[in-house]
Short mmCIF file of C-alpha atoms and ligand atoms in Angstrom, two decimals:
data_model
loop_
_atom_site.label_atom_id
_atom_site.label_comp_id
_atom_site.label_asym_id
_atom_site.label_seq_id
_atom_site.Cartn_x
_atom_site.Cartn_y
_atom_site.Cartn_z
CA MET K 1 -12.91 56.60 -18.63
CA ILE K 2 -11.04 56.50 -21.91
CA GLN K 3 -8.69 53.52 -22.09
CA LYS K 4 -5.67 52.79 -24.26
CA MET K 5 -6.36 51.29 -27.67
CA LYS K 6 -6.29 47.51 -28.08
CA GLY K 7 -2.82 46.16 -28.80
CA THR K 8 -1.01 49.15 -27.28
CA TYR K 9 0.67 49.57 -23.90
CA ASP K 10 2.02 52.27 -21.61
CA ILE K 11 5.58 52.14 -20.37
CA LEU K 12 5.30 53.45 -16.84
CA PRO K 13 8.12 55.28 -15.05
CA SER K 14 8.90 52.16 -13.03
CA GLU K 15 9.65 50.22 -16.26
CA VAL K 16 11.26 52.93 -18.33
CA GLY K 17 14.73 52.33 -16.84
CA LYS K 18 14.78 48.84 -18.35
CA TRP K 19 13.83 50.16 -21.77
CA GLN K 20 16.54 52.79 -21.60
CA ALA K 21 19.15 50.21 -20.58
CA LEU K 22 18.03 47.94 -23.43
CA GLU K 23 18.14 50.77 -25.96
CA ARG K 24 21.61 51.75 -24.75
CA LYS K 25 22.94 48.20 -25.24
CA ILE K 26 21.48 48.09 -28.75
CA ARG K 27 23.12 51.41 -29.62
CA SER K 28 26.47 50.35 -28.22
CA VAL K 29 26.54 47.08 -30.20
CA SER K 30 25.47 49.02 -33.32
CA LYS K 31 28.40 51.35 -32.82
CA ILE K 32 30.86 48.46 -32.54
CA TYR K 33 29.61 47.10 -35.89
CA HIS K 34 29.85 50.65 -37.28
CA TYR K 35 26.16 51.13 -38.10
CA GLN K 36 24.82 54.69 -37.88
CA GLU K 37 21.36 55.61 -36.67
CA ILE K 38 18.73 56.92 -39.08
CA ARG K 39 15.32 58.29 -38.04
CA THR K 40 12.53 58.38 -40.59
CA PRO K 41 8.92 59.64 -40.23
CA ILE K 42 6.28 57.48 -38.60
CA PHE K 43 3.96 57.87 -41.60
CA GLU K 44 4.75 57.57 -45.27
CA ASN K 45 2.98 57.70 -48.62
CA SER K 46 0.90 54.48 -48.73
CA ASP K 47 2.39 53.55 -52.12
CA LEU K 48 5.78 52.97 -50.49
CA PHE K 49 4.54 49.89 -48.65
CA HIS K 50 2.38 48.62 -51.50
CA ARG K 51 5.36 48.70 -53.82
CA SER K 52 7.95 47.29 -51.42
CA VAL K 53 6.44 44.98 -48.84
CA GLY K 54 3.98 43.74 -51.49
CA GLU K 55 0.24 44.00 -52.20
CA HIS K 56 -0.38 40.38 -51.32
CA THR K 57 1.43 40.15 -48.03
CA ASP K 58 -0.64 40.01 -44.84
CA ILE K 59 0.99 43.23 -43.69
CA VAL K 60 -0.22 45.29 -46.64
CA SER K 61 -3.46 43.51 -47.46
CA LYS K 62 -4.81 43.26 -43.89
CA GLU K 63 -2.74 45.10 -41.36
CA THR K 64 -1.85 48.66 -42.31
CA TYR K 65 -3.22 51.72 -40.57
CA ASP K 66 -4.17 53.93 -43.51
CA PHE K 67 -5.61 57.41 -43.48
CA MET K 68 -6.38 60.12 -45.96
CA ASP K 69 -5.01 63.53 -44.92
CA ARG K 70 -6.78 66.85 -45.48
CA GLY K 71 -4.97 67.25 -48.80
CA LYS K 72 -6.51 63.92 -49.93
CA ARG K 73 -3.14 62.13 -49.86
CA LYS K 74 -3.03 58.49 -48.78
CA ASN K 75 -0.84 57.98 -45.72
CA THR K 76 0.17 54.79 -43.92
CA LEU K 77 1.61 54.44 -40.42
CA ARG K 78 4.80 52.50 -41.04
CA PRO K 79 4.30 48.76 -40.47
CA GLU K 80 8.03 48.05 -40.79
CA GLY K 81 11.31 49.91 -41.08
CA THR K 82 13.05 48.70 -44.23
CA ALA K 83 10.89 50.45 -46.85
CA PRO K 84 11.17 53.88 -45.15
CA VAL K 85 14.94 53.52 -44.80
CA VAL K 86 15.23 52.53 -48.47
CA ARG K 87 13.04 55.50 -49.44
CA SER K 88 15.27 57.82 -47.45
CA TYR K 89 18.45 56.24 -48.83
CA ILE K 90 17.23 56.95 -52.38
CA GLU K 91 15.70 60.36 -51.69
CA ASN K 92 18.81 61.62 -49.92
CA LYS K 93 21.13 60.07 -52.53
CA MET K 94 23.03 58.27 -49.82
CA TYR K 95 24.42 55.97 -52.53
CA ALA K 96 26.60 58.92 -53.61
CA ASP K 97 28.09 59.32 -50.10
CA LYS K 98 31.84 59.04 -49.61
CA LEU K 99 31.27 55.69 -47.92
CA PRO K 100 30.16 53.31 -50.67
CA VAL K 101 28.72 50.79 -48.20
CA GLN K 102 26.14 52.58 -46.04
CA LYS K 103 25.41 50.79 -42.78
CA LEU K 104 22.34 52.11 -40.98
CA PHE K 105 20.18 51.17 -38.02
CA TYR K 106 16.83 52.43 -36.74
CA MET K 107 14.71 51.97 -33.64
CA GLY K 108 11.14 53.12 -33.21
CA PRO K 109 7.43 52.29 -33.20
CA MET K 110 5.75 50.29 -35.99
CA PHE K 111 2.02 49.76 -36.48
CA ARG K 112 0.14 46.68 -37.65
CA TYR K 113 -3.55 45.94 -37.28
CA GLU K 114 -3.01 42.39 -36.02
CA ARG K 115 -4.95 40.31 -33.52
CA PRO K 116 -3.25 41.25 -30.25
CA GLN K 117 -1.87 38.36 -28.21
CA LYS K 118 1.20 37.62 -26.09
CA GLY K 119 4.18 39.18 -27.91
CA ARG K 120 1.99 40.63 -30.68
CA PHE K 121 0.90 44.25 -30.49
CA ARG K 122 -0.65 46.83 -32.78
CA GLN K 123 1.99 49.38 -31.85
CA PHE K 124 5.34 47.75 -31.22
CA VAL K 125 8.99 48.73 -31.38
CA GLN K 126 11.45 47.42 -33.91
CA PHE K 127 15.18 47.86 -34.01
CA GLY K 128 16.59 47.07 -37.42
CA ALA K 129 19.72 47.35 -39.50
CA GLU K 130 20.12 47.89 -43.25
CA ALA K 131 23.44 47.70 -45.10
CA PHE K 132 23.48 49.03 -48.68
CA GLY K 133 26.00 48.82 -51.47
CA SER K 134 27.53 45.34 -51.53
CA ASN K 135 26.43 41.94 -52.69
CA SER K 136 29.24 40.26 -50.75
CA PRO K 137 28.11 37.35 -48.55
CA MET K 138 30.58 38.84 -46.06
CA LEU K 139 27.98 41.55 -45.44
CA ASP K 140 25.22 38.93 -44.94
CA ALA K 141 27.51 37.26 -42.40
CA GLU K 142 28.24 40.57 -40.66
CA VAL K 143 24.54 41.37 -40.36
CA ILE K 144 23.79 37.95 -38.83
CA ALA K 145 26.76 38.28 -36.45
CA TYR K 146 25.52 41.76 -35.44
CA ALA K 147 22.05 40.36 -34.62
CA VAL K 148 23.60 37.56 -32.55
CA SER K 149 25.88 40.04 -30.76
CA VAL K 150 22.89 42.12 -29.65
CA LEU K 151 21.48 39.04 -27.92
CA LYS K 152 24.87 38.20 -26.41
CA ALA K 153 25.26 41.72 -25.06
CA LEU K 154 21.87 41.33 -23.39
CA LYS K 155 22.91 37.95 -21.99
CA ILE K 156 20.04 36.24 -23.81
CA LYS K 157 21.34 32.74 -24.37
CA ASP K 158 19.70 29.71 -25.89
CA VAL K 159 19.03 31.25 -29.29
CA ARG K 160 18.64 29.50 -32.61
CA VAL K 161 19.66 31.11 -35.91
CA GLU K 162 17.88 29.65 -38.95
CA ILE K 163 19.10 30.48 -42.42
CA ASN K 164 18.02 29.69 -45.95
CA SER K 165 18.55 30.97 -49.46
CA LEU K 166 15.84 31.94 -51.92
CA GLY K 167 18.39 32.70 -54.61
CA ASP K 168 18.35 35.49 -57.14
CA GLU K 169 15.36 36.47 -59.33
CA GLU K 170 16.14 33.68 -61.78
CA SER K 171 16.29 31.03 -59.04
CA LYS K 172 13.06 32.35 -57.55
CA MET K 173 11.26 32.13 -60.93
CA LEU K 174 12.45 28.58 -61.58
CA TYR K 175 11.44 27.54 -58.12
CA LYS K 176 8.01 29.19 -58.22
CA GLU K 177 7.13 27.28 -61.40
CA GLU K 178 8.06 23.94 -59.79
CA LEU K 179 6.24 24.76 -56.58
CA LEU K 180 3.03 25.67 -58.45
CA LYS K 181 3.23 22.42 -60.42
CA HIS K 182 3.64 20.43 -57.22
CA LEU K 183 0.78 22.15 -55.39
CA ALA K 184 -1.74 22.39 -58.26
CA PRO K 185 -3.39 18.92 -57.96
CA GLU K 186 -4.11 19.26 -54.22
CA ILE K 187 -4.29 22.98 -53.63
CA ASP K 188 -7.89 22.72 -52.39
CA THR K 189 -6.68 20.67 -49.39
CA LEU K 190 -4.80 23.72 -48.05
CA CYS K 191 -6.25 26.53 -45.93
CA HIS K 192 -8.16 29.43 -47.45
CA ASP K 193 -5.18 31.80 -47.12
CA CYS K 194 -2.87 29.35 -48.88
CA GLN K 195 -5.31 29.03 -51.73
CA THR K 196 -5.18 32.79 -52.20
CA ARG K 197 -1.39 32.73 -51.86
CA TYR K 198 -1.20 30.16 -54.65
CA GLN K 199 -2.08 32.94 -57.09
CA SER K 200 -0.44 35.86 -55.39
CA ASN K 201 2.55 34.81 -53.27
CA PRO K 202 3.12 31.02 -53.51
CA LEU K 203 6.41 31.05 -51.57
CA ARG K 204 4.52 32.12 -48.48
CA ILE K 205 2.63 28.81 -48.48
CA LEU K 206 5.82 27.15 -47.25
CA ASP K 207 5.77 28.83 -43.87
CA CYS K 208 2.00 28.68 -43.33
CA LYS K 209 1.40 27.99 -39.65
CA ILE K 210 -1.76 25.97 -40.40
CA ASP K 211 -0.61 23.73 -43.23
CA GLN K 212 3.07 23.48 -42.31
CA ASP K 213 2.91 19.79 -41.30
CA LYS K 214 0.81 18.51 -44.21
CA PRO K 215 2.61 16.00 -46.47
CA LEU K 216 1.86 18.22 -49.49
CA LEU K 217 4.10 20.88 -47.99
CA LYS K 218 6.64 18.54 -46.44
CA GLU K 219 7.21 16.94 -49.82
CA ALA K 220 7.20 20.22 -51.72
CA PRO K 221 10.30 21.20 -53.68
CA LYS K 222 12.68 23.45 -51.74
CA PRO K 223 14.06 26.80 -52.98
CA ILE K 224 17.60 25.62 -52.17
CA ASP K 225 17.37 22.98 -54.97
CA TYR K 226 16.68 25.62 -57.63
CA LEU K 227 19.51 28.02 -56.93
CA THR K 228 21.51 29.23 -59.91
CA LYS K 229 25.26 28.63 -59.75
CA GLU K 230 25.91 32.18 -58.53
CA ALA K 231 23.17 31.96 -55.92
CA GLN K 232 24.55 28.65 -54.63
CA SER K 233 28.05 30.03 -54.32
CA HIS K 234 26.69 33.10 -52.48
CA PHE K 235 25.08 30.77 -49.95
CA ASP K 236 28.16 28.54 -49.65
CA GLU K 237 30.37 31.56 -49.06
CA LEU K 238 28.01 32.86 -46.37
CA ILE K 239 28.15 29.53 -44.58
CA GLY K 240 31.95 29.61 -44.74
CA TYR K 241 32.00 33.03 -43.06
CA LEU K 242 29.50 32.03 -40.37
CA ASP K 243 31.61 28.95 -39.58
CA ALA K 244 34.75 31.08 -39.44
CA MET K 245 33.03 33.52 -37.08
CA ASP K 246 31.80 30.70 -34.81
CA ILE K 247 28.15 31.60 -35.30
CA ASN K 248 25.83 28.67 -34.64
CA TYR K 249 23.07 28.28 -37.21
CA THR K 250 20.76 25.68 -38.68
CA ILE K 251 19.68 25.56 -42.30
CA ASN K 252 15.89 25.59 -42.55
CA ASN K 253 14.89 24.93 -46.14
CA ASN K 254 11.29 25.95 -45.48
CA LEU K 255 12.15 29.42 -44.29
CA VAL K 256 10.86 32.00 -46.79
CA ARG K 257 9.77 35.03 -44.69
CA GLY K 258 6.57 36.94 -45.32
CA LEU K 259 7.75 39.90 -47.37
CA ASP K 260 8.04 39.95 -51.16
CA TYR K 261 11.37 41.65 -51.43
CA TYR K 262 13.83 39.03 -50.20
CA THR K 263 16.47 37.49 -52.48
CA HIS K 264 19.35 35.14 -51.57
CA THR K 265 19.80 34.91 -47.80
CA VAL K 266 16.85 34.89 -45.42
CA PHE K 267 17.26 34.28 -41.71
CA GLU K 268 15.41 34.30 -38.41
CA VAL K 269 16.56 34.23 -34.83
CA HIS K 270 14.37 32.27 -32.42
CA LEU K 271 14.54 31.96 -28.68
CA ASN K 272 14.48 28.41 -27.43
CA GLY K 273 12.69 27.44 -24.26
CA ASP K 274 9.90 29.44 -22.76
CA LEU K 275 11.30 32.92 -22.82
CA LEU K 276 8.68 34.41 -25.14
CA GLY K 277 5.66 32.20 -24.54
CA MET K 278 3.95 31.52 -27.86
CA GLN K 279 6.03 33.66 -30.22
CA THR K 280 9.58 32.44 -30.58
CA ALA K 281 10.83 34.64 -33.43
CA ILE K 282 12.69 37.63 -32.13
CA CYS K 283 14.46 38.76 -35.29
CA GLY K 284 14.00 38.31 -39.02
CA GLY K 285 15.99 39.50 -41.96
CA GLY K 286 17.66 38.82 -45.23
CA ARG K 287 19.04 40.21 -48.44
CA TYR K 288 16.94 42.37 -50.75
CA ASN K 289 18.97 43.08 -53.83
CA ASP K 290 16.14 44.38 -56.00
CA LEU K 291 14.27 46.63 -53.60
CA VAL K 292 16.27 49.84 -54.09
CA LYS K 293 15.87 49.59 -57.86
CA SER K 294 12.20 48.70 -57.67
CA LEU K 295 11.61 51.90 -55.67
CA ASP K 296 13.18 53.94 -58.51
CA GLY K 297 16.67 54.05 -57.04
CA PRO K 298 19.88 52.79 -58.63
CA ASP K 299 20.62 49.06 -58.87
CA ILE K 300 22.10 48.66 -55.39
CA PRO K 301 22.01 45.47 -53.32
CA ALA K 302 21.24 45.47 -49.60
CA VAL K 303 20.80 43.23 -46.59
CA GLY K 304 19.24 43.78 -43.17
CA PHE K 305 17.24 42.56 -40.20
CA ALA K 306 14.56 43.66 -37.75
CA PHE K 307 14.21 42.79 -34.07
CA GLY K 308 11.02 43.02 -32.07
CA VAL K 309 12.20 45.13 -29.13
CA ASP K 310 9.05 44.33 -27.13
CA ARG K 311 9.89 40.65 -27.44
CA LEU K 312 13.46 41.38 -26.36
CA MET K 313 12.00 43.05 -23.30
CA THR K 314 9.77 40.03 -22.56
CA ALA K 315 12.83 37.79 -22.80
CA LEU K 316 14.78 40.13 -20.52
CA ASP K 317 12.00 40.07 -17.94
CA ALA K 318 12.28 36.28 -17.88
CA ILE K 319 16.01 36.44 -17.14
CA ASP K 320 15.60 39.22 -14.58
CA PHE K 321 17.54 41.89 -16.49
CA GLN K 322 18.22 44.90 -14.28
CA GLY K 323 17.58 48.21 -15.99
CA ASP K 324 18.77 51.65 -14.94
CA ASP K 325 17.63 52.41 -11.40
CA ASP K 326 15.61 55.54 -10.68
CA ASP K 327 17.25 56.19 -7.30
CA ILE K 328 18.07 59.79 -6.51
CA HIS K 329 21.48 60.90 -5.20
CA LEU K 330 20.40 63.46 -2.65
CA TYR K 331 17.19 64.39 -0.88
CA LEU K 332 17.44 67.91 0.51
CA MET K 333 15.09 68.48 3.41
CA ILE K 334 14.18 72.17 3.63
CA LEU K 335 12.96 73.34 7.03
CA GLY K 336 11.28 76.76 7.18
CA GLU K 337 9.92 79.23 4.66
CA GLU K 338 12.97 81.58 4.94
CA GLN K 339 15.34 78.83 3.84
CA LYS K 340 13.54 78.03 0.57
CA ALA K 341 15.29 80.51 -1.76
CA GLU K 342 18.81 79.64 -0.52
CA ALA K 343 17.95 75.93 -0.65
CA MET K 344 16.72 76.19 -4.23
CA LYS K 345 19.96 77.94 -5.13
CA LEU K 346 21.88 75.04 -3.62
CA VAL K 347 19.69 72.44 -5.40
CA GLN K 348 20.12 74.18 -8.74
CA ARG K 349 23.92 74.19 -8.32
CA LEU K 350 23.93 70.47 -7.50
CA ARG K 351 21.68 69.60 -10.44
CA ILE K 352 23.75 71.61 -12.91
CA GLY K 353 26.73 69.62 -11.69
CA GLY K 354 24.89 66.36 -12.40
CA ILE K 355 23.76 65.39 -8.90
CA LEU K 356 20.27 63.92 -9.06
CA THR K 357 18.52 65.92 -6.34
CA ASP K 358 14.94 66.28 -5.17
CA VAL K 359 12.99 68.18 -2.51
CA ASP K 360 9.49 68.30 -0.99
CA PHE K 361 6.92 70.67 -2.52
CA LEU K 362 4.08 70.12 -0.05
CA ASP K 363 5.51 71.53 3.20
CA LYS K 364 5.46 68.11 4.82
CA SER K 365 6.68 67.35 8.35
CA MET K 366 10.25 66.08 8.91
CA LYS K 367 8.92 62.57 9.57
CA ALA K 368 6.93 62.55 6.34
CA GLN K 369 9.95 63.87 4.43
CA PHE K 370 12.16 61.08 5.76
CA LYS K 371 9.59 58.64 4.42
CA LEU K 372 9.57 60.41 1.08
CA ALA K 373 13.38 60.25 0.89
CA ASP K 374 13.12 56.50 1.50
CA ARG K 375 10.52 56.10 -1.25
CA MET K 376 12.82 57.95 -3.66
CA ASN K 377 15.66 55.60 -2.65
CA ALA K 378 17.82 58.61 -1.84
CA ARG K 379 21.47 57.68 -1.38
CA PHE K 380 22.06 60.77 0.82
CA VAL K 381 19.80 63.00 2.88
CA ALA K 382 20.76 66.51 3.97
CA ILE K 383 18.74 68.79 6.25
CA TYR K 384 18.70 72.51 5.56
CA GLY K 385 17.19 74.62 8.34
CA ALA K 386 17.72 78.11 9.79
CA GLN K 387 20.93 77.14 11.64
CA GLU K 388 22.46 75.63 8.51
CA ARG K 389 21.71 78.79 6.54
CA ILE K 390 23.35 80.95 9.21
CA ASP K 391 26.40 78.64 9.65
CA GLY K 392 26.80 77.84 5.96
CA GLU K 393 27.17 74.20 7.01
CA ILE K 394 25.00 71.15 6.53
CA ASN K 395 24.67 67.59 7.86
CA VAL K 396 24.77 64.91 5.18
CA LYS K 397 23.77 61.35 5.95
CA ASN K 398 24.64 58.29 3.87
CA GLN K 399 21.39 56.35 3.95
CA LYS K 400 23.08 53.01 3.36
CA THR K 401 25.87 53.15 5.94
CA GLY K 402 24.25 55.59 8.37
CA GLU K 403 27.50 57.67 8.33
CA GLU K 404 26.97 61.38 8.88
CA HIS K 405 29.21 64.39 8.12
CA ARG K 406 28.85 68.09 8.82
CA ILE K 407 30.35 70.01 5.96
CA SER K 408 30.36 73.49 4.46
CA THR K 409 27.43 73.95 2.01
CA LYS K 410 30.03 75.10 -0.50
CA LYS K 411 31.62 71.64 -0.33
CA LEU K 412 28.34 69.72 -0.58
CA TYR K 413 28.70 69.15 -4.33
CA THR K 414 32.25 67.77 -4.12
CA HIS K 415 31.39 65.66 -1.10
CA ILE K 416 28.42 63.95 -2.80
CA LEU K 417 30.33 63.47 -6.03
CA THR K 418 33.28 61.86 -4.24
CA GLU K 419 31.02 59.55 -2.27
CA LEU K 420 29.07 58.53 -5.37
CA THR K 421 32.16 57.61 -7.37
CA LYS K 422 33.74 55.52 -4.60
CA PRO K 423 33.75 51.86 -5.72
CA SER K 424 31.13 49.89 -3.84
CA HIS K 425 33.52 46.98 -3.25
CA ASP K 426 37.13 45.99 -3.66
CA CYS K 427 37.68 45.72 -7.39
CA GLU K 428 41.09 44.02 -7.44
CA ASP K 429 39.72 41.00 -9.24
CA CYS K 430 37.96 42.72 -12.08
CA GLU K 431 40.54 44.77 -13.90
CA ASP K 432 38.79 44.09 -17.18
CA GLY K 433 35.60 45.77 -15.96
CA THR K 434 33.50 42.62 -16.23
CA CYS K 435 32.41 42.86 -12.61
CA CYS K 436 31.62 46.54 -12.29
CA GLY K 437 31.01 47.52 -15.92
P1 LIG R 1 8.85 41.24 -39.47
O1 LIG R 1 8.99 42.72 -39.77
O2 LIG R 1 7.44 40.75 -39.59
O3 LIG R 1 9.86 40.42 -40.17
O4 LIG R 1 9.18 41.09 -37.92
C1 LIG R 1 10.45 41.21 -37.37
C2 LIG R 1 10.34 41.05 -35.88
O5 LIG R 1 9.49 42.08 -35.36
C3 LIG R 1 9.67 39.76 -35.44
O6 LIG R 1 10.61 38.73 -35.33
C4 LIG R 1 9.08 40.13 -34.11
O7 LIG R 1 10.06 40.03 -33.10
C5 LIG R 1 8.72 41.59 -34.28
N1 LIG R 1 7.28 41.79 -34.55
C6 LIG R 1 6.62 41.68 -35.73
N2 LIG R 1 5.32 41.95 -35.60
C7 LIG R 1 5.12 42.23 -34.28
C8 LIG R 1 3.97 42.60 -33.49
N3 LIG R 1 2.76 42.75 -34.03
N4 LIG R 1 4.14 42.79 -32.17
C9 LIG R 1 5.37 42.66 -31.60
N5 LIG R 1 6.49 42.33 -32.29
C10 LIG R 1 6.37 42.12 -33.61
#
């Protein structure tokens, strides 16, 4: 038997309702913040990721799924969403759009050849946002508030927002020099990866999971102490906006994030407690003012984030989030061969009108069909036999209350619709929709 590939998973029909409900919430918060959806291809020219994410990052050096196509072009399955969105922004000249600040979001599968473990897959889903066209810290603040609002809308509490600033290119250069000087005498005490990073990507050493607690790193200079005046005021302004917006955050001076392209603000959202098991980061992001230019676009600043949607789902499972149910509205029991054509006509009319209807296709007995209706969680069951066809009338039973009505088949649609839209309880106390919405 062929099995799914390591690090991948199936979403079975019984779980798909939760995913759809989660995706809907994400889209509705995105709309409120006025971000528009963009969909880019799942594979791109490999150069895109080498030039943006960075040759020396784990993602590009160890984790991409690369393949040569029949035209001998190098393709890579996207390992993240920012580079493709930036590519599309440049290629489609979105910077010349009538809206000077373009606010986009995406949601879809990403691919990384990582060691699969709890919360870490080889195919996983990310939802991310990218806002182009302004260097204002107001936009950094908006993006962080948007990420926090997604969690609020999903009722995921107990989150921790960590922020830091890497500064502009000049700050980053100054800082790198100091960091290298500090690490040089004892670099051979760090792990093998950190020793490689010393040459290629020294900032990454700061958030190494293995060496994190070593005094050499604890006493290392911090990027925040090497910010230029402009970079410092960008960070101060951001903090002012976050305070004004009542967003809780902590400043983590060791936060650098794994990708090469970040400048100024970097941030992560972690879930406290046990919601995710080992992995606590659910969202990461920051400002990347030089990326558009470095991919041959105009000099346009940008800021964004990416959420692991699989990890959101794990967190939702822990808080017993109820997704969309897969109950049907009506089960129509057809009795007798001669009734089938008329019954299908009736079913088609109901479905076109939006009533979720199903029937039996295996000529089962009445008893077996009642069982089937139960398994489908049918809200109503109606029986259509020879007498019903002759009379043009049908018995409809509300499965919950046991109430039964005999009505004209012509009125079946209106009857079901009216019953379905009746409030399930007295809503006097919830005028604002918080109870039923
Ligand atoms: P990154 O693109 O590495 O900054 O990751 C952003 C978010 O995507 C992380 O905070 C995780 O929630 C999620 N993520 C990254 N890699 C994986 C993976 N292999 N499996 C599941 N989620 C992931």
